Coordinates of C-alpha atoms in Angstrom, one line a residue:
Chain A
M665 CA 11.3 -13.5 32.3
F666 CA 12.5 -11.5 34.1
V667 CA 16.6 -10.9 34.0
P668 CA 16.1 -9.2 30.8
F669 CA 14.8 -6.6 33.3
V670 CA 17.2 -6.6 35.9
F671 CA 20.2 -6.9 33.0
V672 CA 18.9 -3.3 31.2
I673 CA 18.4 -1.6 34.8
L674 CA 21.7 -3.0 36.2
F675 CA 23.4 -2.0 32.9
F676 CA 21.9 1.0 31.8
F677 CA 19.9 2.5 34.2
V678 CA 21.7 2.9 37.0
P679 CA 25.4 3.2 34.7
M680 CA 22.8 6.5 33.4
A681 CA 22.2 7.7 36.7
W682 CA 25.2 7.4 37.9
L683 CA 26.6 9.5 35.3
V684 CA 23.5 12.8 35.4
A685 CA 25.3 12.1 39.1
T686 CA 28.8 12.8 38.5
S687 CA 27.9 15.9 36.1
M688 CA 25.9 17.5 39.6
S689 CA 29.0 16.7 41.2
T690 CA 31.2 19.2 41.9
H691 CA 35.0 18.6 40.8
E692 CA 38.0 19.7 43.0
V693 CA 41.5 18.0 41.6
G694 CA 42.8 15.5 43.9
S695 CA 39.2 14.9 45.3
P696 CA 36.6 12.5 44.1
P697 CA 33.5 14.1 42.8
V698 CA 31.2 15.0 45.3
F699 CA 27.4 15.5 44.3
T700 CA 25.9 18.7 45.5
G701 CA 23.4 18.9 42.4
T702 CA 25.1 21.8 41.0
L703 CA 24.5 22.5 37.2
E704 CA 27.6 24.0 36.9
H705 CA 29.3 22.5 34.6
Y706 CA 26.5 22.5 32.5
A707 CA 26.3 26.5 33.1
R708 CA 30.2 26.5 31.7
F709 CA 29.6 24.4 28.4
W710 CA 26.6 26.0 27.5
T711 CA 27.6 29.7 27.8
D712 CA 31.2 29.3 27.1
P713 CA 31.6 30.0 23.0
F714 CA 34.1 28.2 23.2
Y715 CA 33.0 25.0 23.3
L716 CA 29.3 26.6 21.7
E717 CA 31.7 26.9 18.6
T718 CA 34.3 24.6 18.3
A719 CA 32.3 21.5 19.6
L720 CA 28.9 22.2 20.2
W721 CA 28.9 23.6 16.2
T722 CA 31.8 21.0 14.6
T723 CA 29.5 17.9 16.4
V724 CA 25.9 19.2 14.7
K725 CA 27.3 20.0 12.0
L726 CA 29.3 17.0 10.8
S727 CA 27.0 14.9 12.1
V728 CA 23.8 16.2 10.4
V729 CA 25.7 16.4 7.0
S730 CA 27.2 13.3 7.2
T731 CA 23.9 11.5 7.7
V732 CA 22.6 13.6 5.1
L733 CA 25.5 12.2 2.6
A734 CA 25.3 9.0 4.2
L735 CA 21.6 9.0 3.2
I736 CA 22.4 10.3 -0.7
I737 CA 24.9 8.0 -1.3
G738 CA 22.9 5.0 1.1
Y739 CA 20.1 5.3 -0.5
V740 CA 21.2 4.6 -4.2
L741 CA 23.1 1.7 -3.3
A742 CA 20.1 0.2 -1.8
Y743 CA 18.2 0.8 -5.0
Y744 CA 20.3 -0.3 -6.8
I745 CA 20.9 -3.3 -5.0
A746 CA 16.6 -3.7 -4.4
E747 CA 16.0 -3.7 -8.3
L748 CA 18.5 -7.1 -8.4
P749 CA 17.1 -10.4 -9.2
A750 CA 16.5 -11.3 -5.2
H751 CA 19.4 -14.1 -5.7
R752 CA 21.6 -11.6 -6.3
R753 CA 20.7 -9.6 -4.0
G754 CA 21.0 -11.4 -1.2
L755 CA 25.1 -11.7 -2.3
L756 CA 25.2 -8.0 -2.0
T757 CA 22.9 -7.1 1.2
S758 CA 25.9 -9.5 2.8
M759 CA 28.2 -7.9 1.8
V760 CA 26.8 -4.5 3.3
V761 CA 26.5 -6.5 6.3
V762 CA 29.7 -7.8 6.7
S763 CA 31.5 -4.2 6.1
L764 CA 30.0 -3.4 9.3
S765 CA 31.2 -6.1 11.5
V766 CA 34.9 -5.4 10.3
N767 CA 36.6 -3.5 13.6
I768 CA 35.9 0.0 13.4
V769 CA 39.8 0.9 13.8
I770 CA 41.0 -1.1 11.3
R771 CA 38.3 0.5 8.7
I772 CA 39.9 3.4 9.8
F773 CA 43.9 2.6 9.2
G774 CA 42.0 1.6 5.7
L775 CA 40.8 5.3 5.4
N776 CA 43.9 6.3 6.5
V777 CA 46.0 4.9 3.4
L778 CA 43.5 6.0 0.8
L779 CA 43.3 9.5 1.9
M780 CA 47.0 10.3 3.9
S781 CA 49.6 12.5 2.0
G782 CA 51.3 10.4 -0.7
G783 CA 47.9 8.0 -1.1
A784 CA 45.8 7.0 -3.5
V785 CA 43.7 10.2 -3.9
D786 CA 46.3 12.6 -3.2
S787 CA 47.7 10.8 -6.0
A788 CA 45.0 10.7 -8.1
L789 CA 44.1 14.4 -7.5
T790 CA 47.8 15.4 -8.1
F791 CA 47.9 12.9 -11.6
L792 CA 45.0 14.9 -12.4
G793 CA 47.0 17.9 -12.3
M794 CA 44.4 19.3 -9.4
P795 CA 45.7 21.5 -6.4
K796 CA 47.0 19.8 -3.3
V797 CA 44.0 19.0 -1.1
R798 CA 45.0 17.7 2.7
I799 CA 41.6 15.5 3.4
M800 CA 43.6 13.6 6.5
Y801 CA 43.6 15.3 9.6
T802 CA 40.3 17.8 8.6
E803 CA 37.3 18.4 9.2
L804 CA 36.2 17.2 5.5
G805 CA 38.8 13.5 6.6
V806 CA 36.8 13.6 9.4
L807 CA 33.1 13.4 7.9
I808 CA 34.7 11.3 5.0
G809 CA 34.8 8.8 8.0
L810 CA 31.9 8.9 9.1
V811 CA 30.0 9.3 6.3
Q812 CA 31.5 6.0 5.7
I813 CA 30.7 4.7 8.7
A814 CA 26.9 5.5 8.4
I815 CA 26.3 4.3 4.4
P816 CA 25.5 0.0 5.5
Y817 CA 23.8 1.3 8.5
V818 CA 21.5 3.8 6.3
V819 CA 21.4 0.9 3.0
L820 CA 20.4 -2.3 5.2
P821 CA 16.9 -0.9 6.3
L822 CA 16.5 0.8 2.8
I823 CA 16.9 -2.8 1.1
G824 CA 14.4 -4.2 2.8
V825 CA 11.7 -1.5 2.2
L826 CA 12.6 -0.9 -1.4
A827 CA 13.0 -4.5 -2.2
A828 CA 9.0 -4.3 -0.6
V829 CA 7.2 -1.6 -2.8
D830 CA 5.3 -3.9 -5.2
P831 CA 6.2 -2.8 -8.5
A832 CA 2.8 -2.6 -10.0
L833 CA 2.9 0.6 -7.7
K834 CA 5.3 2.1 -10.1
E835 CA 3.6 0.8 -13.1
A836 CA 0.7 2.2 -11.8
A837 CA 2.0 5.7 -12.1
E838 CA 3.8 5.1 -14.9
S839 CA 0.5 4.0 -17.2
V840 CA -0.8 7.2 -15.8
G841 CA 1.4 9.1 -17.5
A842 CA 4.2 9.8 -15.0
N843 CA 7.8 9.4 -16.2
K844 CA 10.5 7.0 -13.8
Y845 CA 11.3 10.9 -12.1
K846 CA 8.2 11.6 -11.0
T847 CA 7.0 7.8 -10.1
F848 CA 10.3 7.9 -8.0
W849 CA 8.8 10.8 -6.4
A850 CA 5.1 10.0 -6.2
V851 CA 5.5 7.0 -5.1
T852 CA 8.7 5.1 -3.8
F853 CA 10.3 7.9 -2.4
P854 CA 7.2 7.8 -0.1
L855 CA 6.5 4.0 0.7
S856 CA 10.4 3.9 1.6
L857 CA 10.3 7.0 3.9
P858 CA 9.7 4.2 7.6
G859 CA 13.6 2.9 6.2
V860 CA 14.9 6.4 4.7
V861 CA 13.7 7.6 8.8
A862 CA 14.9 4.0 10.3
G863 CA 18.4 4.2 8.4
T864 CA 19.2 8.8 9.3
L865 CA 18.5 8.6 12.7
I866 CA 20.7 5.7 13.7
A867 CA 23.3 7.2 10.9
F868 CA 22.6 11.0 12.7
T869 CA 22.7 9.2 16.1
L870 CA 26.0 7.2 16.1
N871 CA 27.8 9.6 14.1
A872 CA 26.7 12.5 16.9
A873 CA 29.1 10.5 19.5
A874 CA 31.3 10.3 17.0
F875 CA 34.6 9.1 19.2
A876 CA 37.2 7.0 17.5
I877 CA 36.7 8.2 14.0
P878 CA 37.5 12.3 15.2
S879 CA 39.8 10.4 16.8
L880 CA 42.4 8.9 14.6
M881 CA 41.4 10.9 11.8
G882 CA 40.7 14.2 13.2
G883 CA 44.1 14.8 14.4
G884 CA 43.0 16.2 17.4
R885 CA 42.1 19.9 15.1
V886 CA 38.1 18.4 14.7
K887 CA 36.9 18.8 18.2
M888 CA 33.4 16.6 18.9
M889 CA 31.8 16.7 21.4
G890 CA 32.5 12.6 22.3
M891 CA 36.0 13.2 22.1
M892 CA 36.0 16.7 24.0
A893 CA 33.9 14.2 26.9
Y894 CA 36.6 11.4 26.5
V895 CA 39.6 14.9 27.0
Q896 CA 37.7 15.9 29.8
A897 CA 37.9 12.6 31.6
T898 CA 41.3 11.2 30.9
V899 CA 42.8 14.3 30.7
Q900 CA 42.3 16.7 32.6
G901 CA 39.9 14.5 35.1
N902 CA 37.2 16.3 35.7
F903 CA 35.1 13.6 35.0
P904 CA 31.7 16.0 35.9
F905 CA 32.5 17.9 33.2
A906 CA 32.6 15.3 30.7
A907 CA 29.9 14.0 32.3
A908 CA 28.1 17.2 31.8
V909 CA 29.1 17.0 27.9
G910 CA 28.1 13.5 27.5
I911 CA 24.3 14.5 28.9
S912 CA 24.2 17.3 26.9
L913 CA 25.3 15.3 24.1
T914 CA 21.9 12.5 24.7
L915 CA 20.1 15.8 24.8
L916 CA 21.0 17.6 21.9
S917 CA 20.6 14.4 20.1
I918 CA 16.8 13.8 21.3
V919 CA 16.3 17.0 20.8
I920 CA 17.2 17.2 16.6
T921 CA 15.8 13.1 16.7
A922 CA 12.1 15.0 18.0
I923 CA 12.8 18.2 15.3
Y924 CA 13.8 15.7 12.3
L925 CA 10.8 13.3 12.8
F926 CA 8.5 16.1 13.9
V927 CA 9.6 17.7 10.2
I928 CA 9.0 13.7 8.4
N929 CA 5.7 13.9 9.8
R930 CA 4.1 17.3 8.2
T931 CA 5.6 17.3 5.3
F932 CA 4.7 12.9 4.7
R933 CA 1.6 13.0 6.9
T934 CA -0.1 11.1 4.5
A935 CA 2.9 9.0 3.8
R936 CA 3.8 7.9 7.8
K937 CA -0.4 7.1 7.6
A938 CA -0.3 4.6 5.4
A939 CA 3.7 3.4 6.6
Chain B
M653 CA -8.4 4.5 -46.4
A654 CA -7.4 1.3 -44.5
E655 CA -9.4 0.7 -41.1
Q656 CA -8.0 1.6 -38.4
F657 CA -7.8 -0.6 -34.8
D658 CA -8.0 0.7 -31.3
I659 CA -5.3 -2.5 -30.3
E660 CA -3.5 -3.5 -33.5
L661 CA -0.3 -6.4 -32.8
S662 CA 1.2 -7.6 -35.6
H663 CA 3.3 -10.6 -35.7
C664 CA 5.1 -9.3 -32.0
R665 CA 7.5 -12.1 -30.5
K666 CA 9.1 -12.3 -27.0
R667 CA 11.4 -15.1 -26.0
Y668 CA 12.6 -15.4 -22.6
G669 CA 15.8 -17.9 -22.5
A670 CA 14.0 -20.8 -24.3
I671 CA 10.3 -19.9 -23.7
N672 CA 8.5 -18.2 -26.3
V673 CA 6.5 -16.5 -24.6
L674 CA 4.5 -14.1 -27.1
D675 CA 5.1 -16.7 -30.1
D676 CA 3.8 -14.3 -33.4
V677 CA 0.9 -12.9 -31.7
S678 CA -0.9 -10.8 -33.9
L679 CA -4.7 -8.9 -32.6
R680 CA -6.9 -6.2 -33.8
V681 CA -9.4 -5.2 -31.9
K682 CA -11.8 -2.8 -32.8
S683 CA -12.7 1.0 -31.8
G684 CA -15.2 -0.1 -28.5
E685 CA -15.6 -3.4 -28.7
F686 CA -14.4 -6.0 -25.6
I687 CA -12.2 -8.2 -25.8
T688 CA -10.8 -11.1 -23.9
V689 CA -7.3 -12.8 -23.8
L690 CA -8.4 -16.4 -22.1
G691 CA -5.6 -18.5 -21.7
P692 CA -4.5 -21.2 -19.1
S693 CA -1.1 -19.6 -16.3
G694 CA 1.9 -19.1 -18.7
C695 CA 0.2 -19.0 -22.0
G696 CA 1.2 -15.3 -23.2
K697 CA -2.2 -13.4 -22.1
T698 CA -0.7 -11.5 -19.1
T699 CA 2.6 -10.8 -21.5
T700 CA 0.5 -9.3 -24.7
L701 CA -0.9 -7.2 -21.7
R702 CA 2.0 -6.2 -20.7
A703 CA 3.3 -5.3 -23.8
I704 CA 0.2 -3.4 -24.8
G705 CA 0.9 -1.1 -21.8
G706 CA 4.8 -0.5 -22.4
F707 CA 5.8 -2.1 -19.3
I708 CA 8.1 -4.8 -21.4
T709 CA 9.2 -4.9 -25.1
P710 CA 8.8 -7.3 -28.1
D711 CA 11.7 -8.5 -29.7
S712 CA 10.1 -7.6 -32.6
G713 CA 7.0 -7.3 -34.0
H714 CA 4.4 -4.2 -33.7
I715 CA 1.7 -2.7 -31.3
S716 CA 0.1 0.7 -32.5
I717 CA -3.1 2.1 -30.4
R718 CA -5.2 4.3 -32.7
G719 CA -3.0 3.8 -35.4
R720 CA 0.1 4.9 -33.6
D721 CA 3.2 2.9 -33.4
V722 CA 4.0 2.5 -29.5
T723 CA 5.7 0.2 -29.8
H724 CA 9.0 1.3 -28.4
L725 CA 7.1 3.9 -26.4
P726 CA 7.0 4.0 -22.4
P727 CA 4.3 3.3 -20.6
Y728 CA 4.1 6.8 -19.7
K729 CA 4.1 8.3 -23.2
R730 CA 0.5 5.6 -24.3
N731 CA -2.3 6.9 -22.6
I732 CA -3.5 3.2 -22.1
G733 CA -5.2 3.0 -19.2
V734 CA -4.3 0.0 -16.9
V735 CA -6.4 -2.4 -14.2
F736 CA -3.8 -4.4 -12.6
Q737 CA -4.4 -7.9 -10.7
N738 CA -3.8 -7.1 -6.9
Y739 CA -5.2 -3.5 -8.1
A740 CA -2.2 -1.6 -7.2
L741 CA -3.6 1.5 -5.5
W742 CA -0.7 3.7 -4.0
P743 CA -1.2 3.1 -0.4
H744 CA 0.1 6.6 1.1
M745 CA -3.0 8.7 -1.1
T746 CA -6.3 9.1 -0.7
V747 CA -9.1 7.9 -3.1
A748 CA -9.4 11.2 -4.8
E749 CA -5.4 11.7 -4.6
I750 CA -5.2 8.1 -6.7
L751 CA -7.9 9.4 -9.0
G752 CA -6.0 13.1 -9.5
F753 CA -2.6 11.7 -9.7
G754 CA -2.2 11.5 -13.6
L755 CA -4.5 14.9 -14.0
R756 CA -2.2 16.5 -11.9
I757 CA 0.8 15.1 -14.4
R758 CA -1.2 16.4 -17.2
K759 CA -1.1 19.7 -15.3
L760 CA -4.8 20.2 -15.3
P761 CA -6.5 23.1 -13.9
R762 CA -7.4 22.2 -10.1
E763 CA -11.4 22.9 -10.7
E764 CA -10.9 20.9 -13.8
I765 CA -9.0 17.8 -12.1
A766 CA -12.0 18.0 -8.9
R767 CA -14.7 17.7 -11.3
R768 CA -13.2 14.6 -13.3
V769 CA -12.5 12.8 -10.6
D770 CA -15.7 13.4 -9.3
R771 CA -17.0 11.9 -12.3
A772 CA -15.0 8.9 -12.6
L773 CA -15.9 8.5 -9.1
G774 CA -19.6 8.7 -9.8
M775 CA -18.8 6.0 -13.1
V776 CA -17.8 3.4 -10.6
Q777 CA -20.3 4.7 -7.7
L778 CA -18.2 5.7 -4.9
T779 CA -18.8 8.7 -4.9
G780 CA -18.6 10.1 -1.5
L781 CA -15.0 7.5 -0.8
K782 CA -12.6 10.3 -1.2
D783 CA -11.0 10.4 1.5
R784 CA -10.9 7.4 2.2
Y785 CA -7.8 5.5 2.0
P786 CA -7.2 2.2 -0.4
R787 CA -6.9 0.3 3.1
E788 CA -10.1 1.6 4.8
L789 CA -11.6 0.4 1.4
S790 CA -13.1 -3.5 0.5
G791 CA -11.9 -5.4 -2.0
G792 CA -14.6 -4.8 -4.2
Q793 CA -14.1 -0.8 -3.4
Q794 CA -10.4 -0.6 -4.4
Q795 CA -11.6 -3.0 -7.7
R796 CA -14.0 0.0 -8.5
V797 CA -11.3 2.8 -7.8
A798 CA -8.6 0.8 -9.3
M799 CA -10.5 0.7 -12.8
A800 CA -11.9 4.8 -11.9
R801 CA -8.1 5.7 -11.7
A802 CA -7.9 4.2 -14.8
L803 CA -10.6 5.8 -16.5
A804 CA -10.0 8.9 -15.1
I805 CA -7.2 9.8 -17.3
D806 CA -9.2 9.8 -20.6
P807 CA -7.5 6.8 -21.9
E808 CA -7.8 5.2 -25.9
V809 CA -7.9 2.0 -24.4
I810 CA -8.7 0.0 -21.0
I811 CA -6.7 -3.4 -20.6
L812 CA -7.4 -5.3 -17.9
D813 CA -5.5 -8.3 -16.4
E814 CA -7.5 -10.4 -14.0
P815 CA -9.3 -8.0 -12.4
L816 CA -11.5 -9.9 -10.8
S817 CA -9.9 -13.0 -9.9
N818 CA -9.2 -12.2 -6.8
L819 CA -12.9 -11.6 -5.1
D820 CA -15.1 -13.9 -4.3
R821 CA -17.7 -15.5 -6.9
R822 CA -21.0 -13.2 -6.4
L823 CA -18.7 -10.4 -6.4
R824 CA -17.1 -11.4 -9.1
E825 CA -20.5 -11.9 -10.8
E826 CA -21.7 -8.9 -10.1
L827 CA -19.0 -7.1 -11.2
R828 CA -18.7 -8.5 -14.2
I829 CA -21.9 -7.7 -15.2
E830 CA -21.2 -3.5 -14.0
L831 CA -18.2 -3.6 -16.1
K832 CA -19.4 -4.8 -18.9
R833 CA -22.1 -2.2 -18.1
L834 CA -19.8 0.5 -18.2
Q835 CA -18.2 -0.3 -20.9
R836 CA -20.8 -0.9 -23.4
S837 CA -22.3 3.1 -21.9
L838 CA -18.9 4.8 -22.5
G839 CA -17.9 3.1 -25.8
V840 CA -14.1 2.6 -24.2
T841 CA -12.2 -0.3 -25.9
M842 CA -11.3 -3.0 -23.3
L843 CA -8.8 -5.6 -23.6
F844 CA -9.4 -7.9 -20.4
V845 CA -7.0 -10.7 -19.7
T846 CA -8.5 -13.7 -17.7
H847 CA -8.1 -17.6 -16.9
D848 CA -11.8 -17.7 -16.6
Q849 CA -13.9 -18.7 -19.6
E850 CA -17.3 -18.2 -17.9
E851 CA -15.9 -14.3 -17.8
A852 CA -14.3 -14.8 -21.5
L853 CA -17.8 -16.0 -22.6
S854 CA -20.4 -13.4 -20.3
M855 CA -18.3 -10.2 -21.2
S856 CA -17.1 -9.9 -24.4
D857 CA -17.1 -9.5 -28.5
Q858 CA -14.8 -11.1 -29.7
V859 CA -12.2 -13.6 -27.2
V860 CA -8.4 -14.6 -27.6
V861 CA -7.6 -17.8 -26.7
M862 CA -3.9 -18.3 -26.3
Q863 CA -1.6 -21.7 -25.3
S864 CA 2.0 -21.5 -25.4
G865 CA 2.0 -17.8 -26.3
R866 CA 0.6 -19.0 -29.6
I867 CA -3.2 -17.4 -30.5
Q868 CA -5.1 -20.3 -31.2
Q869 CA -8.5 -18.6 -31.9
I870 CA -9.5 -15.4 -31.9
A871 CA -14.1 -14.7 -32.2
D872 CA -17.2 -14.1 -30.7
P873 CA -17.9 -16.3 -27.9
R874 CA -20.6 -18.9 -29.4
T875 CA -18.1 -19.6 -32.4
V876 CA -14.6 -20.1 -29.8
Y877 CA -17.3 -22.9 -27.3
E878 CA -19.4 -24.1 -30.0
R879 CA -17.1 -24.1 -33.5
P880 CA -13.6 -24.2 -31.6
A881 CA -10.4 -23.7 -33.9
N882 CA -8.9 -27.0 -32.0
R883 CA -9.0 -29.6 -29.5
F884 CA -6.8 -27.1 -26.9
V885 CA -9.8 -24.5 -27.2
A886 CA -12.4 -27.5 -27.3
G887 CA -11.0 -28.8 -24.1
F888 CA -10.2 -25.2 -22.6
L889 CA -13.9 -23.9 -22.8
G890 CA -16.2 -25.8 -20.9
S891 CA -15.9 -29.1 -21.3
A892 CA -15.5 -31.7 -24.3
N893 CA -15.6 -35.2 -25.1
F894 CA -13.2 -36.6 -27.5
M895 CA -14.7 -39.4 -29.6
A896 CA -12.7 -41.5 -32.3
G897 CA -14.3 -42.1 -35.7
E898 CA -13.8 -42.3 -39.1
L899 CA -15.3 -39.8 -42.1
V900 CA -17.8 -41.7 -44.5
Q901 CA -17.5 -39.7 -46.8
N902 CA -15.6 -36.1 -48.3
A903 CA -16.3 -32.9 -45.6
Q904 CA -17.6 -30.5 -47.5
D905 CA -18.5 -26.5 -46.7
G906 CA -18.0 -27.8 -42.9
K907 CA -20.6 -31.2 -43.1
A908 CA -19.2 -34.1 -42.4
Q909 CA -20.8 -37.4 -41.2
V910 CA -18.3 -39.5 -39.0
K911 CA -18.8 -43.0 -38.0
L912 CA -18.0 -43.7 -34.1
G913 CA -16.3 -46.9 -32.8
N914 CA -19.3 -48.8 -32.1
G915 CA -21.1 -47.9 -36.4
A916 CA -23.8 -45.4 -34.9
V917 CA -23.3 -42.6 -37.6
V918 CA -23.1 -38.4 -36.5
G919 CA -23.5 -35.7 -38.5
A920 CA -20.5 -33.3 -37.4
Y921 CA -19.2 -29.9 -38.5
A922 CA -15.8 -29.5 -39.7
P923 CA -13.4 -26.9 -40.1
S924 CA -11.3 -28.2 -42.8
A925 CA -11.6 -30.4 -46.1
K926 CA -11.1 -33.4 -45.5
T927 CA -11.2 -37.4 -47.6
A928 CA -13.4 -40.3 -46.6
G929 CA -12.4 -42.6 -44.8
E930 CA -9.8 -40.3 -43.0
K931 CA -9.7 -40.3 -39.4
V932 CA -10.4 -38.4 -37.1
T933 CA -11.3 -37.1 -33.5
V934 CA -14.5 -35.5 -32.6
I935 CA -15.3 -33.6 -29.8
V936 CA -18.8 -33.9 -28.6
R937 CA -19.6 -30.7 -25.6
P938 CA -21.9 -32.6 -22.9
E939 CA -24.9 -31.1 -23.2
W940 CA -25.0 -32.4 -27.3
L941 CA -25.5 -35.7 -26.2
V942 CA -29.1 -36.9 -25.1
L943 CA -30.0 -39.8 -22.7
E944 CA -33.2 -42.2 -24.7
R945 CA -34.7 -44.7 -23.2
P946 CA -33.8 -48.0 -24.6
G947 CA -35.8 -49.3 -27.7
N948 CA -35.7 -51.8 -29.7
Q949 CA -33.5 -50.5 -33.0
L950 CA -30.3 -48.1 -32.6
A951 CA -30.7 -45.6 -34.2
A952 CA -28.1 -44.6 -36.4
N953 CA -26.6 -41.1 -34.2
Q954 CA -27.3 -43.7 -31.2
L955 CA -24.1 -44.9 -28.5
E956 CA -24.4 -47.4 -25.9
G957 CA -23.0 -47.9 -22.2
T958 CA -23.3 -47.8 -18.5
V959 CA -23.4 -45.3 -16.4
G960 CA -21.1 -44.5 -14.2
D961 CA -20.2 -41.7 -11.5
V962 CA -23.6 -39.3 -10.7
I963 CA -22.4 -35.6 -10.3
Y964 CA -25.1 -33.8 -9.1
E965 CA -25.1 -30.1 -9.7
G966 CA -28.1 -28.3 -8.5
S967 CA -29.4 -27.1 -12.4
A968 CA -27.8 -29.8 -13.6
I969 CA -26.8 -33.8 -13.4
R970 CA -23.5 -35.0 -14.7
Y971 CA -23.2 -38.4 -15.9
G972 CA -20.1 -40.0 -16.3
I973 CA -20.4 -43.2 -19.1
T974 CA -18.6 -46.6 -19.8
L975 CA -19.3 -46.9 -23.8
D976 CA -19.6 -50.8 -24.1
H977 CA -17.5 -49.7 -28.0
D978 CA -15.2 -48.1 -25.9
P979 CA -14.9 -48.6 -22.6
E980 CA -11.2 -47.0 -22.1
A981 CA -12.2 -43.3 -22.7
P982 CA -15.4 -42.7 -21.0
I983 CA -17.7 -39.4 -21.9
F984 CA -19.5 -37.2 -19.8
L985 CA -22.8 -35.9 -20.0
Q986 CA -24.9 -33.8 -19.1
E987 CA -28.9 -33.6 -17.9
R988 CA -31.4 -31.2 -16.5
S989 CA -31.7 -32.0 -12.6
N990 CA -35.2 -31.9 -13.3
A991 CA -35.4 -35.5 -15.5
D992 CA -35.3 -38.9 -13.5
V993 CA -32.4 -39.8 -11.8
L994 CA -30.3 -42.5 -12.5
N995 CA -27.6 -44.8 -10.4
P996 CA -24.7 -46.0 -11.6
G997 CA -24.4 -49.4 -13.1
D998 CA -27.5 -48.6 -15.3
K999 CA -27.6 -48.9 -18.7
V1000 CA -28.2 -46.6 -20.9
R1001 CA -28.5 -45.4 -25.1
I1002 CA -27.8 -41.7 -26.0
N1003 CA -28.1 -39.4 -28.6
V1004 CA -25.1 -37.7 -29.9
I1005 CA -26.9 -34.6 -31.4
N1006 CA -23.9 -32.6 -32.3
A1007 CA -20.5 -32.7 -32.7
I1008 CA -17.3 -31.2 -34.1
I1009 CA -14.2 -32.7 -35.8
A1010 CA -11.7 -31.7 -34.0
T1011 CA -7.8 -29.8 -35.8
D1012 CA -4.6 -29.7 -33.7

């Protein structure tokens, strides 16, 4: 019974506490961090326009936009899958699950082949006479990568809630005069909100903390906070500042999540009550 | 001008794979009528309702509502109130929001919506529950909200899919009376789907009996019960005994004389013309058999047998009786329970007071 608690304390709370302690330690090149309770690293991060404009803004922008895009694409996909007869739904759902189990680096290399100069997308655009667009090693490339990684996390919970919506509820809306569009917004969508919230929260927190995608697809030009913390720790050797960036990122995610839940609650108060 | 019907189905067919779920279904419902579609599960009754509602389109045939061909119209262009079996109340809306939804879509002014929501709630006696969510209501109240939602849009007709089947017996009987009273006072045309024969007989102006996608009979409740068109209808509505016999003379004007296996001759209703000597099956309801004290002379319409099962049902007693002349086909007889109770093994004599010649 108490093994799980020990595990969580040992491998989650202890490292977290250690990280917080490190972020409040002094940094001397060549010597280990000494805990002094200083907030200088936080002050540096949160006041320097360089960090705010590049790392913070890029992180918020890319993680929010990628989550919204993943939600839109994922919703359409999940809706389609949920409408299928049960036996075919299983096959497509497992395909989504399988895509999750493919190693992220392998998926990124797949995207690389598709998006690089002279790759499939580039060739297709050229063939269609479109101007040359650079995708790899730009924000757009990172965004595509983030969306691609996030979609399965959005789709899976949505298939569950959408398939659970009683078809009679939609028919009832049609019977009193609602066309397909109104039926969707008045009935299907509010009832799918728990899935929307679950999927987008996972997608957003994953993408806010994204490391592999900006590293491998951003070519060092697209600076997200996870990557910046890594560079600070391994290249600069500044563990306290890296820790402060990491903790700041966590706080940022929590705040944005809280605002998101608050707005959802406000807008769809009754829907959540029923869910 | 031809007579106009509120609901008219002509030659509707629908096939799923090899199964004909609707097999040449034609049906006409007059304005203000309460019509019940009755049949066992899989008979096509729900498919008929869904075709009228627009949730499925028949492969061929036509459906019109008040003379307007709606065969290919989607549900939201039909103006038909639908009451679903599981009520299908939107869980995220309050009662007032549920009833007002169709009215908001029609872009009625706010006060008009409020007025009509109140009126619909009054009709189903739920005034004061406006702000409740469906899960805060009892089964009976949910059923009433579903009814009120259908009424609120001021539909041309209302179709109901086994709306009382999820309720317990007492409530079901109560709502049956209430629904019928509401329908009569509003004069609204209703098509009611059920597998419950009691419901069908007690509420309807017309009963449609279906089996295997085909309509077996359309008639008023007394006719379908007392003059069933065929064996299936006879067996499905109430219980029926089937006995083999032979026509004594040509059946004419619906009247016939049938000689049963023991030589007893009984008068029977003949739905179609038949010639003397023809082998027939007669349908005899349990209450058309009356116990007779054993006498000296066997009367012309009497049978003899032995009591088997004795089933006490409160207001009535049912006896299973093995006939002397045909022990292979035991019959059931029903008597009011204030009579003397017989015991298994007792010898009895039975008067056959009514019978119908079965056609297939």
